[in-house]
Coordinates of C-alpha atoms in Angstrom, one line a residue:
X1 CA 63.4 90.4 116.9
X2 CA 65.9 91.9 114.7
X3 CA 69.6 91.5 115.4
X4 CA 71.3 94.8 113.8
X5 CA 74.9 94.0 113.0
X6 CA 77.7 97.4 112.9
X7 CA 80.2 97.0 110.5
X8 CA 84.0 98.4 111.3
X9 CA 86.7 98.1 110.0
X10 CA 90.0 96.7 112.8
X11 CA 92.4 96.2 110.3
X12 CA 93.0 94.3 107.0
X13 CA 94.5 90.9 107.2
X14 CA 96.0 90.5 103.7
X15 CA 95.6 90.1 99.9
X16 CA 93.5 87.0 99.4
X17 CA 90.1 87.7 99.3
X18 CA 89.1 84.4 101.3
X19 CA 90.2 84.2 104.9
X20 CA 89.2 81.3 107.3
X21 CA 86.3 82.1 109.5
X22 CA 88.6 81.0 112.4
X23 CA 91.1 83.8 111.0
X24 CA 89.1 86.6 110.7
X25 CA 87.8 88.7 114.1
X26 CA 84.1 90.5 113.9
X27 CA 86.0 93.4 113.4
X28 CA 88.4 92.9 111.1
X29 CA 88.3 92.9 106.8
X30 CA 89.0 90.2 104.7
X31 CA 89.7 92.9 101.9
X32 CA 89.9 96.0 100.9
X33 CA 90.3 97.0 97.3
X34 CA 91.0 100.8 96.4
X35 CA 89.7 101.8 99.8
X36 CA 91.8 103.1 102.9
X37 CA 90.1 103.5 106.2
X38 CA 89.9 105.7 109.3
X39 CA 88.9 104.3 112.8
X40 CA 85.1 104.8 111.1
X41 CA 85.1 105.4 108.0
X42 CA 85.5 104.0 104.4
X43 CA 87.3 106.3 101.8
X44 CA 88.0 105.7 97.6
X45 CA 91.4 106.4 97.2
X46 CA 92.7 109.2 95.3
X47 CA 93.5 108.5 91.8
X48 CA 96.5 109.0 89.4
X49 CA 96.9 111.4 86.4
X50 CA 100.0 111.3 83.5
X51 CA 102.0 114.6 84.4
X52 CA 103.2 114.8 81.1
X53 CA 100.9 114.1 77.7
X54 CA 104.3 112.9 75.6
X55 CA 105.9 109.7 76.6
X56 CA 109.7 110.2 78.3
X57 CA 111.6 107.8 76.0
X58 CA 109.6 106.4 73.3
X59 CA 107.9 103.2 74.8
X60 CA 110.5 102.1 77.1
X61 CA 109.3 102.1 81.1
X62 CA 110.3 104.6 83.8
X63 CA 112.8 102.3 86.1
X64 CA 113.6 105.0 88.6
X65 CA 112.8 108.7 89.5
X66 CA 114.0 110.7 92.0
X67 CA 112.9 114.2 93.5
X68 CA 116.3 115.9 94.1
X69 CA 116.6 119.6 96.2
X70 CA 119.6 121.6 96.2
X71 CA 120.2 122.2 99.8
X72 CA 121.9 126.2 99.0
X73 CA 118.6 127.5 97.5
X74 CA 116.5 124.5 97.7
X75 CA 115.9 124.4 93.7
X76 CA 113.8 120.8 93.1
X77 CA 114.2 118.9 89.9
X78 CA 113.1 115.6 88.5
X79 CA 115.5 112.8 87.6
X80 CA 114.0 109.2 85.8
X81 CA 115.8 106.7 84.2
X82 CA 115.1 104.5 81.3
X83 CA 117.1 101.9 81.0
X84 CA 120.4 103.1 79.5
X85 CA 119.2 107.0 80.2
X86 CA 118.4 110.0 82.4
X87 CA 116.0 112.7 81.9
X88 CA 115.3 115.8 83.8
X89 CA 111.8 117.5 83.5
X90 CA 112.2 121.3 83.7
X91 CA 108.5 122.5 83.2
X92 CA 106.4 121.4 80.9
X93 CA 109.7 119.5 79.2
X94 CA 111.8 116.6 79.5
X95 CA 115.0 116.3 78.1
X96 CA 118.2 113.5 78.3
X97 CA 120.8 115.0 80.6
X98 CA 122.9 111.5 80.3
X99 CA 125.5 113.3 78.1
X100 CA 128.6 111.6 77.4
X101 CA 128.5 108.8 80.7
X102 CA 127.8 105.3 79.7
X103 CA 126.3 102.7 82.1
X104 CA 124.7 99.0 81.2
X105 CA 121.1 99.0 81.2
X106 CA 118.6 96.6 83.5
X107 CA 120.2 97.9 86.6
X108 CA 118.7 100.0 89.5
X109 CA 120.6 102.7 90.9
X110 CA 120.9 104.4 94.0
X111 CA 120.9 108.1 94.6
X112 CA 122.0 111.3 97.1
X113 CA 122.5 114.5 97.1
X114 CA 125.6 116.0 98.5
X115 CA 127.4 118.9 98.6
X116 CA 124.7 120.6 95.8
X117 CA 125.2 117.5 93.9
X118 CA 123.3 114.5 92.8
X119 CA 125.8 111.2 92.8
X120 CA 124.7 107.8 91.5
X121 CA 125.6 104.6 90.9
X122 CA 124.6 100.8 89.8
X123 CA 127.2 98.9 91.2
X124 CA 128.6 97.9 87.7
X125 CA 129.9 101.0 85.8
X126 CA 131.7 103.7 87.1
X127 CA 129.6 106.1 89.4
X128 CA 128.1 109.7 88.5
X129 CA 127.5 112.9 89.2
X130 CA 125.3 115.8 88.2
X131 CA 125.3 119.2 88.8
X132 CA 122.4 120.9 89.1
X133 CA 123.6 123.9 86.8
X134 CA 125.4 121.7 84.2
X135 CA 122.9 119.4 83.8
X136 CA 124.6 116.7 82.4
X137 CA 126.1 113.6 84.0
X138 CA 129.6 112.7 84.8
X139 CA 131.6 110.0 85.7
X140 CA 132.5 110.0 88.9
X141 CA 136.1 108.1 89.8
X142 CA 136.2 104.8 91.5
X143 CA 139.6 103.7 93.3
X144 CA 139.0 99.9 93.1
X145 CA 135.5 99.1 91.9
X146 CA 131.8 100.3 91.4
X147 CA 129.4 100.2 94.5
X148 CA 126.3 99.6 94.6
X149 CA 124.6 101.4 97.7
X150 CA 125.1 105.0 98.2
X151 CA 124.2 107.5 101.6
X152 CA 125.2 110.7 102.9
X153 CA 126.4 110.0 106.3
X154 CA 128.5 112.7 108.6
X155 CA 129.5 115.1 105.7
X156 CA 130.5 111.7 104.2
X157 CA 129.5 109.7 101.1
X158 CA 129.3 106.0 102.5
X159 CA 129.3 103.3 99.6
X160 CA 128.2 99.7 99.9
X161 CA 128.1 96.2 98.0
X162 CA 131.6 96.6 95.8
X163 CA 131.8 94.8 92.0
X164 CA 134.3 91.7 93.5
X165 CA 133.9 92.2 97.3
X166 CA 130.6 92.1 98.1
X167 CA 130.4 92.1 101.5
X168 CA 132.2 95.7 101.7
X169 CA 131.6 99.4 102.4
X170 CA 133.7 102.3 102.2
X171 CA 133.5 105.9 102.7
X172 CA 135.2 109.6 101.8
X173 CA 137.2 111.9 103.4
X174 CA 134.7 114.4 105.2
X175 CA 133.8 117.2 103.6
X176 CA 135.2 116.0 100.3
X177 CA 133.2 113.7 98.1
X178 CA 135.4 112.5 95.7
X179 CA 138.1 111.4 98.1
X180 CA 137.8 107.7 99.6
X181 CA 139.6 106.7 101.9
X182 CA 141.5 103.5 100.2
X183 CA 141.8 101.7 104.5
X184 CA 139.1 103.1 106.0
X185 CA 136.9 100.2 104.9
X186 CA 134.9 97.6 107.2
X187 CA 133.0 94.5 105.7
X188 CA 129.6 92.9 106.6
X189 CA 129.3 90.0 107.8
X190 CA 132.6 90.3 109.1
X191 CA 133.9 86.6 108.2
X192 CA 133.2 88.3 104.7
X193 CA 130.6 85.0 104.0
X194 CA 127.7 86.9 102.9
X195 CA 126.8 89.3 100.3
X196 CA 125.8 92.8 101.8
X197 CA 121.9 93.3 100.7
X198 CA 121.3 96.7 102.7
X199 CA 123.1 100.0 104.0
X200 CA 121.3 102.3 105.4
X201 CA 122.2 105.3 107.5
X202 CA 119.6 105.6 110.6
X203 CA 120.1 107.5 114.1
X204 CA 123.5 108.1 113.7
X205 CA 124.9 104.8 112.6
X206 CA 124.8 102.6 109.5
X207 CA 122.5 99.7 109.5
X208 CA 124.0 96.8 107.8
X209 CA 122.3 93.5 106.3
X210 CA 122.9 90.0 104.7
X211 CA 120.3 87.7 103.9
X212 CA 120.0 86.1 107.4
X213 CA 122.1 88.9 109.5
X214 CA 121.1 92.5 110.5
X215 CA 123.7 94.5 112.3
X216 CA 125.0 98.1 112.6
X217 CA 128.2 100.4 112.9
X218 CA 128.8 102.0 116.5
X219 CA 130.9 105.2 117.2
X220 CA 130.3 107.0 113.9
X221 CA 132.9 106.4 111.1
X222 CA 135.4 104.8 111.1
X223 CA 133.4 102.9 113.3
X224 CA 134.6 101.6 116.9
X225 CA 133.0 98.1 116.1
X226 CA 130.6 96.2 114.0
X227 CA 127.9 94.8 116.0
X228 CA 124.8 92.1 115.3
X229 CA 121.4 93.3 115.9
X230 CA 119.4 90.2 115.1
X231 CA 120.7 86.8 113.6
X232 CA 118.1 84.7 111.6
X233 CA 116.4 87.9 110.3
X234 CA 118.0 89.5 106.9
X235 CA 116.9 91.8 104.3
X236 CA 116.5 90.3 100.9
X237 CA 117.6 93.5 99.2
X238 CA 118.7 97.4 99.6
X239 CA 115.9 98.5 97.2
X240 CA 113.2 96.4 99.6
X241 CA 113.8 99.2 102.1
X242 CA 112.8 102.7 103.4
X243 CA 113.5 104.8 106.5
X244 CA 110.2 106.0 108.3
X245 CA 110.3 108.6 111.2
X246 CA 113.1 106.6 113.0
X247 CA 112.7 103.5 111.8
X248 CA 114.2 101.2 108.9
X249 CA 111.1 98.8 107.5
X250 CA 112.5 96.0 105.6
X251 CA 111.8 93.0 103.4
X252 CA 113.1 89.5 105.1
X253 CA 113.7 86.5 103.0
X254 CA 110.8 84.8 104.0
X255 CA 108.2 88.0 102.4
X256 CA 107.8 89.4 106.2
X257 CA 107.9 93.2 106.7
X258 CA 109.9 94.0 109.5
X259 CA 111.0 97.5 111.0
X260 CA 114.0 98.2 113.0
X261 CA 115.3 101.3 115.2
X262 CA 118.7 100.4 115.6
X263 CA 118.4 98.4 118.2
X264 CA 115.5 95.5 117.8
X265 CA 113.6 94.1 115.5
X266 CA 110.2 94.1 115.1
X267 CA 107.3 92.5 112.4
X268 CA 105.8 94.9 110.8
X269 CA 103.0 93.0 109.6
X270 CA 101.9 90.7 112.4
X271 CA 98.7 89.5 111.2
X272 CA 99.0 90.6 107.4
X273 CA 98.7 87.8 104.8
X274 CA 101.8 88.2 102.7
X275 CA 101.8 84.7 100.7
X276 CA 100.5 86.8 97.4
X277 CA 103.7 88.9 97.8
X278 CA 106.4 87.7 95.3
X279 CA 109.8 88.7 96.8
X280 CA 111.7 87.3 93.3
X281 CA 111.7 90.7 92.6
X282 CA 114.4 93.1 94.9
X283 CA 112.0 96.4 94.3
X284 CA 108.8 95.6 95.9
X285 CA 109.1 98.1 98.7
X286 CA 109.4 101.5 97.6
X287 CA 109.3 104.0 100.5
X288 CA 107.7 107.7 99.6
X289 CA 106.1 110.3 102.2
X290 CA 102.7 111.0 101.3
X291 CA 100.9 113.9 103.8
X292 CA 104.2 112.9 105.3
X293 CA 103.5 109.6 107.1
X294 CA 102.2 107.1 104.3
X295 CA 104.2 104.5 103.0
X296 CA 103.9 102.7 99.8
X297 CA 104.3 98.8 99.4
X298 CA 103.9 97.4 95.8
X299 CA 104.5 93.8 94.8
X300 CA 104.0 91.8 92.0
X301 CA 101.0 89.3 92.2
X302 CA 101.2 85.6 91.9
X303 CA 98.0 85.5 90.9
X304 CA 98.4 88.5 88.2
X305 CA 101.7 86.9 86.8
X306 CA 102.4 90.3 85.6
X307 CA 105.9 91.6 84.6
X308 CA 105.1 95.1 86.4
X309 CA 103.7 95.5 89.6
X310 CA 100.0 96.9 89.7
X311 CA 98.4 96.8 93.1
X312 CA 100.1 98.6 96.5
X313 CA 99.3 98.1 100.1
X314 CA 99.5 101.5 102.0
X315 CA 101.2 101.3 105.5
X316 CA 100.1 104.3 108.0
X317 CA 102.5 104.2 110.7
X318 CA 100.8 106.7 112.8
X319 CA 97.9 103.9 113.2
X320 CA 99.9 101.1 112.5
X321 CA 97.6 99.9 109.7
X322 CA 97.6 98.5 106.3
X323 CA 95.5 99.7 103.2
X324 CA 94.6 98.3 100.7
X325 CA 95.6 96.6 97.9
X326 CA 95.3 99.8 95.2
X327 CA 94.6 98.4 91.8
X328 CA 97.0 100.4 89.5
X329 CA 96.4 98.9 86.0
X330 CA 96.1 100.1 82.0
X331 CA 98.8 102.1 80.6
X332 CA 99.3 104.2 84.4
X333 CA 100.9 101.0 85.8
X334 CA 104.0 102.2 87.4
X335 CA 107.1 101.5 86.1
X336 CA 108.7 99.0 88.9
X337 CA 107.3 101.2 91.1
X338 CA 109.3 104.3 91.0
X339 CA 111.8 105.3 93.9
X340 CA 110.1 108.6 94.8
X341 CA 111.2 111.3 97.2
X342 CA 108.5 113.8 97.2
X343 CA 108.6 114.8 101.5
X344 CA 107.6 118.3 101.9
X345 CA 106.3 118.9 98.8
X346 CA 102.5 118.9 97.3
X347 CA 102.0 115.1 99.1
X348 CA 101.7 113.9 95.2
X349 CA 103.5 111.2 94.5
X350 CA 105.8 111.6 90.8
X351 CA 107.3 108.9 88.9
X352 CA 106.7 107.1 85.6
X353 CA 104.6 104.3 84.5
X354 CA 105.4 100.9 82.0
X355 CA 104.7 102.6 78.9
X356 CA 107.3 105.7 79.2
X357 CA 104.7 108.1 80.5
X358 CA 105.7 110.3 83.6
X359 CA 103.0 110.3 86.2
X360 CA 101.7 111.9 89.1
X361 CA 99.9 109.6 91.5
X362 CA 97.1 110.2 94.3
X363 CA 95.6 112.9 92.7
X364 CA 92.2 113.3 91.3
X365 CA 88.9 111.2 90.8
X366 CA 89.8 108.9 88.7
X367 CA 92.5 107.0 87.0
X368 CA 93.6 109.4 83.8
X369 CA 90.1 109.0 83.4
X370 CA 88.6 105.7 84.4
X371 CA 86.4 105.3 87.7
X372 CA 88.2 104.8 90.4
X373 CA 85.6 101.3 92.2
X374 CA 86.4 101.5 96.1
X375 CA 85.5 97.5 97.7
X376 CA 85.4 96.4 101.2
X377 CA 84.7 92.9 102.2
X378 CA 84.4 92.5 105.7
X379 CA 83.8 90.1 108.1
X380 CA 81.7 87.0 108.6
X381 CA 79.0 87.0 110.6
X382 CA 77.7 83.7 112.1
X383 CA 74.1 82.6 113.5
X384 CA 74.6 81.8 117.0
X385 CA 73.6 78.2 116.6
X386 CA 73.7 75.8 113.6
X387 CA 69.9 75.4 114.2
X388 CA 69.2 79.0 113.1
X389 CA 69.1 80.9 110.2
X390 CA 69.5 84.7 109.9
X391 CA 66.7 86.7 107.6
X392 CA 68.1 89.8 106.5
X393 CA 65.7 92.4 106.7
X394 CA 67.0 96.0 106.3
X395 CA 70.2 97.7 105.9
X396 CA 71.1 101.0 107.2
X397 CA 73.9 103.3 105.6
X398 CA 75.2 107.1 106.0
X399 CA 78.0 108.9 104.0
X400 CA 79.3 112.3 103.9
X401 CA 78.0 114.6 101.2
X402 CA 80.0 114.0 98.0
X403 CA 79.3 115.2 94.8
X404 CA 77.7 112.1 92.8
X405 CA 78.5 108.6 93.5
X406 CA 76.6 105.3 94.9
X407 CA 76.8 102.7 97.7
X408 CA 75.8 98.9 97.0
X409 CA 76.1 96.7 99.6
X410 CA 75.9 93.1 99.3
X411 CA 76.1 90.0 100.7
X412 CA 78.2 86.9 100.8
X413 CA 75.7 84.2 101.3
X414 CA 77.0 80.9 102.9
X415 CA 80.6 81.8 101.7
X416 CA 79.5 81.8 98.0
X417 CA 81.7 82.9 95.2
X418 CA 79.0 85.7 93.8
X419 CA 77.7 88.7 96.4
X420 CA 74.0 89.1 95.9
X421 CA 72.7 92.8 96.1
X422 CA 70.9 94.2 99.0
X423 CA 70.8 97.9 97.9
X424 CA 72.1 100.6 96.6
X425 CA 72.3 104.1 97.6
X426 CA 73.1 107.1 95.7
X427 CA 75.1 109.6 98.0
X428 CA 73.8 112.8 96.6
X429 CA 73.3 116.5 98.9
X430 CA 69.9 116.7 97.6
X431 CA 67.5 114.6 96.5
X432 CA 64.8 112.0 97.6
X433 CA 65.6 110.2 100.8
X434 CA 66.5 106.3 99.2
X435 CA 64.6 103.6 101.3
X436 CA 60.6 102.9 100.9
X437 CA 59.8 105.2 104.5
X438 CA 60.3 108.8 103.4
X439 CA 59.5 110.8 99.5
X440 CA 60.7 113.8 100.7
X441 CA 63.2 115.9 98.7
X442 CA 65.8 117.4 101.0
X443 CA 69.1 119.1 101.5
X444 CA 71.5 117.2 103.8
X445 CA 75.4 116.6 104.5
X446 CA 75.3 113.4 105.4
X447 CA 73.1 110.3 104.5
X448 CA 71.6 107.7 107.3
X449 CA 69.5 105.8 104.5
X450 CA 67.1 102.1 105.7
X451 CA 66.7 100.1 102.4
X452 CA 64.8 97.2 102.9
X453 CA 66.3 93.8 101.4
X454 CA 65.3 93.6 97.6
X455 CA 65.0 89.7 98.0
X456 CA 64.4 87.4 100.8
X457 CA 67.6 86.3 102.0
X458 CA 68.1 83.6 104.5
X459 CA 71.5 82.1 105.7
X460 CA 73.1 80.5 108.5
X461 CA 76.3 83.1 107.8
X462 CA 76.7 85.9 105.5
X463 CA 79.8 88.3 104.4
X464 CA 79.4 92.1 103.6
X465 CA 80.3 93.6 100.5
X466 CA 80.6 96.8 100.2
X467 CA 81.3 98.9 96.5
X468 CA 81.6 102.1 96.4
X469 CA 81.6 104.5 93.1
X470 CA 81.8 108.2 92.3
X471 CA 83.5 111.4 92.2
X472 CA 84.8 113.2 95.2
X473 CA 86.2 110.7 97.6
X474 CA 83.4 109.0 98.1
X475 CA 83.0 108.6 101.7
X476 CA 80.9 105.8 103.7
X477 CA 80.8 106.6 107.8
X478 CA 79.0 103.5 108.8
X479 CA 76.7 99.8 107.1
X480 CA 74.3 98.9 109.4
X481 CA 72.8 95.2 108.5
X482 CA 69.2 94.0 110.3
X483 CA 68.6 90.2 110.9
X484 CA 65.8 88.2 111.9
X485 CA 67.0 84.6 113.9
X486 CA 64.3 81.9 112.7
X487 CA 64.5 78.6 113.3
X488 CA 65.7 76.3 110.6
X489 CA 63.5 73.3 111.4

């Protein structure tokens, strides 16, 4: 009697591509490599492509880029920074637009725009400014020391992290951005023991983090009060964060994702596998809107050992789900993983890779060239007592109609290291149905292929793999697997 097996997809656990058996539900992946996932479906990701042919700054990596929009008539530029310059592309060219302002290299800044002007700042040299007209930055004056942080925050610009006190923040006058107030000042913790890792303005208040402490301001500013949120959950650092359609996700100390409103805290990535996240880096979650809801999370492997990150895990809040990891490797490997701010525009995402190129992500079949190889390992399925073995007989597989590409799907046999083939199917509109039932040539839009087993495979448990290759997104809807139970004795 054959036993046919459906394989879903409930959501992705982690990075490592081994999971214990005990860990992993019937419906759930043990990996997913270039691949994101609707409630039934497997897709290739979108690739990247350069978005310039000439490098920005000779060989020197893109450490930050920033989509900026002048609120009066809502002109966009690009700003990038290498590390002791700015650039602005304007076309088809790029050119420096640091001008006379001077700032130490191999640190990240933070940037708004306010009041039709872009300010910055690393939290060691003097601030800037730049005018979208001018296009040259300036230094911007600093009453007592550099900040770190910067937001825009009730016709305010709010500053955070200060050169000798570093539990501090600090804002303007309102309505006039080069005026701080010298008092109006409030510090975070408030015994002043902690460093401040994280200011971030969310539903009318400021969110405020140490290490091990995540609080708020309440009544606007100058706030009323300073008040805890949660104690024993911090933010390891200001450039680990991103605000997502009302909610603040975070990177604690101990490599957990967590999201908060304002008012609790919650994990936002109960049942991911986190332990190949490195968090000795402070940028490993980079926040950009993609068809304005993804989120990006890149991270430095362990296992790589590589100075620049080059795989991301893709969070969709609307389903609460993680994607993923997206191998980003050769010479498109992003350049710390860019700060992008791209909401509202095409949905690309813009930045600049380890080499000095600037980029433009998700976009296109392949990676500046090089096939883009979608895998899914799923989950394992058992024989329902040690005294039987399962035969695999026949797989079953439909796609949507792409324009060239192939399925394989293979099998883990017995939790072996190597997958051995079952089939593969080439997803084409026309063409020969694939299996050994049917010759016929015909036109269709989707596939719903049987291919019988190409060897005679018996096992007490087996794994799915599933590779997918081609152009156009290729697409797989649903894997069907077939089993005979025989006894093993």
């Amino acid at each position: 009697m054959s036993e046919p097996q459906y394989v879903t997809i409930s959501r992705f656990l982690g990075l490592k591509t081994v999971v214990a058996a005990d860990k992993l539900g019937l419906e759930e992946a043990a990996n997913l490599e270039n691949i994101e996932c609707s409630t039934d479906e497997l897709r290739v990701r979108d690739g990247y492509k350069r978005r310039r042919v000439a490098r920005v700054d000779g060989t020197r990596p893109i450490l930050g880029a920033w989509r900026v929009v002048k609120a009066s008539n809502l002109q966009a530029q690009e700003l990038l920074h290498t590390r002791d310059k700015f650039w602005r592309f304007s076309g088809s060219a790029v050119a420096s637009v640091t001008g006379a302002y001077v700032f130490t290299s191999g640190h990240a800044h933070t940037v708004i725009v306010y009041d039709n002007k872009v300010w910055g700042g690393n939290g060691v040299d003097t601030g800037w400014s730049y005018s979208f007209a001018a296009a040259k930055l300036k230094s911007d004056s600093t009453p007592s020391q550099a900040f770190r942080y910067q937001e825009a925050f009730e016709e305010k610009r709010v500053f955070g992290r200060g050169t000798t006190d570093k539990s501090r923040f600090e804002w303007t006058d309102e309505g006039a951005p080069t005026t701080r107030q010298a008092l109006a000042f409030a510090f975070y913790p408030p015994d002043q023991s902690d460093d401040l890792t994280l200011m971030r303005a969310l539903n009318g208040e400021i969110i405020l983090a140490s290490q091990w402490r995540l609080g708020k301001t309440v009544g606007g500013l100058p706030p009323r009060a300073i008040v805890d949120i949660h104690l024993g959950i911090g933010c390891v650092s200001h450039y680990s964060s991103a605000v997502l359609n009302g909610w603040l996700y975070f990177v604690g100390m101990a490599g957990r994702i967590y999201r908060t409103d304002g008012n609790a805290v919650e994990d936002a990535a109960l049942g991911l596998d986190t332990s190949d996240i490195s968090i000795a880096t402070p940028r490993m979650l980079r926040g950009v809107a993609r068809d304005g809801r993804y989120y990006d999370l890149s991270y430095n492997s362990k296992a790589a050992g590589g100075t620049f990150p080059n795989r991301v895990l893709t969070y969709d809040s609307w389903r609460d789900r993680w994607y993923g990891p997206h191998v980003i490797g050769g010479a498109g490997k992003p350049g710390a993983w860019c700060e992008w701010r791209t909401p509202g525009d095409t949905g690309q995402i813009r930045g600049g890779t380890t080499s000095g190129y600037a980029a433009t992500w998700w976009s296109g079949n392949s990676d500046a060239g090089t096939t883009i190889v979608g895998i899914y390992k799923g989950p394992i399925f058992h024989a329902p007592s040690p005294t039987y073995l399962k035969l695999i007989d026949e797989m079953e597989i439909q796609g949507d109609d792409i324009t060239s590409g192939t399925a394989r799907i293979g099998l883990y046999l017995d939790r072996k290291a190597s997958a051995s083939t079952v089939g593969s199917v080439a997803l084409k509109a026309s063409g020969v149905v694939e299996g050994d039932r049917d010759a016929t040539t015909v036109t269709r839009t989707h596939l719903y292929v049987p291919r019988k087993a190409t060897v005679n495979m018996t096992c007490r448990e087996y794994q799915p793999k599933i590779r997918l290759v081609g152009k156009g997104k290729p697409t797989v809807s649903r894997v069907v697997i077939k089993a005979k139970i025989i006894r093993s004795n």
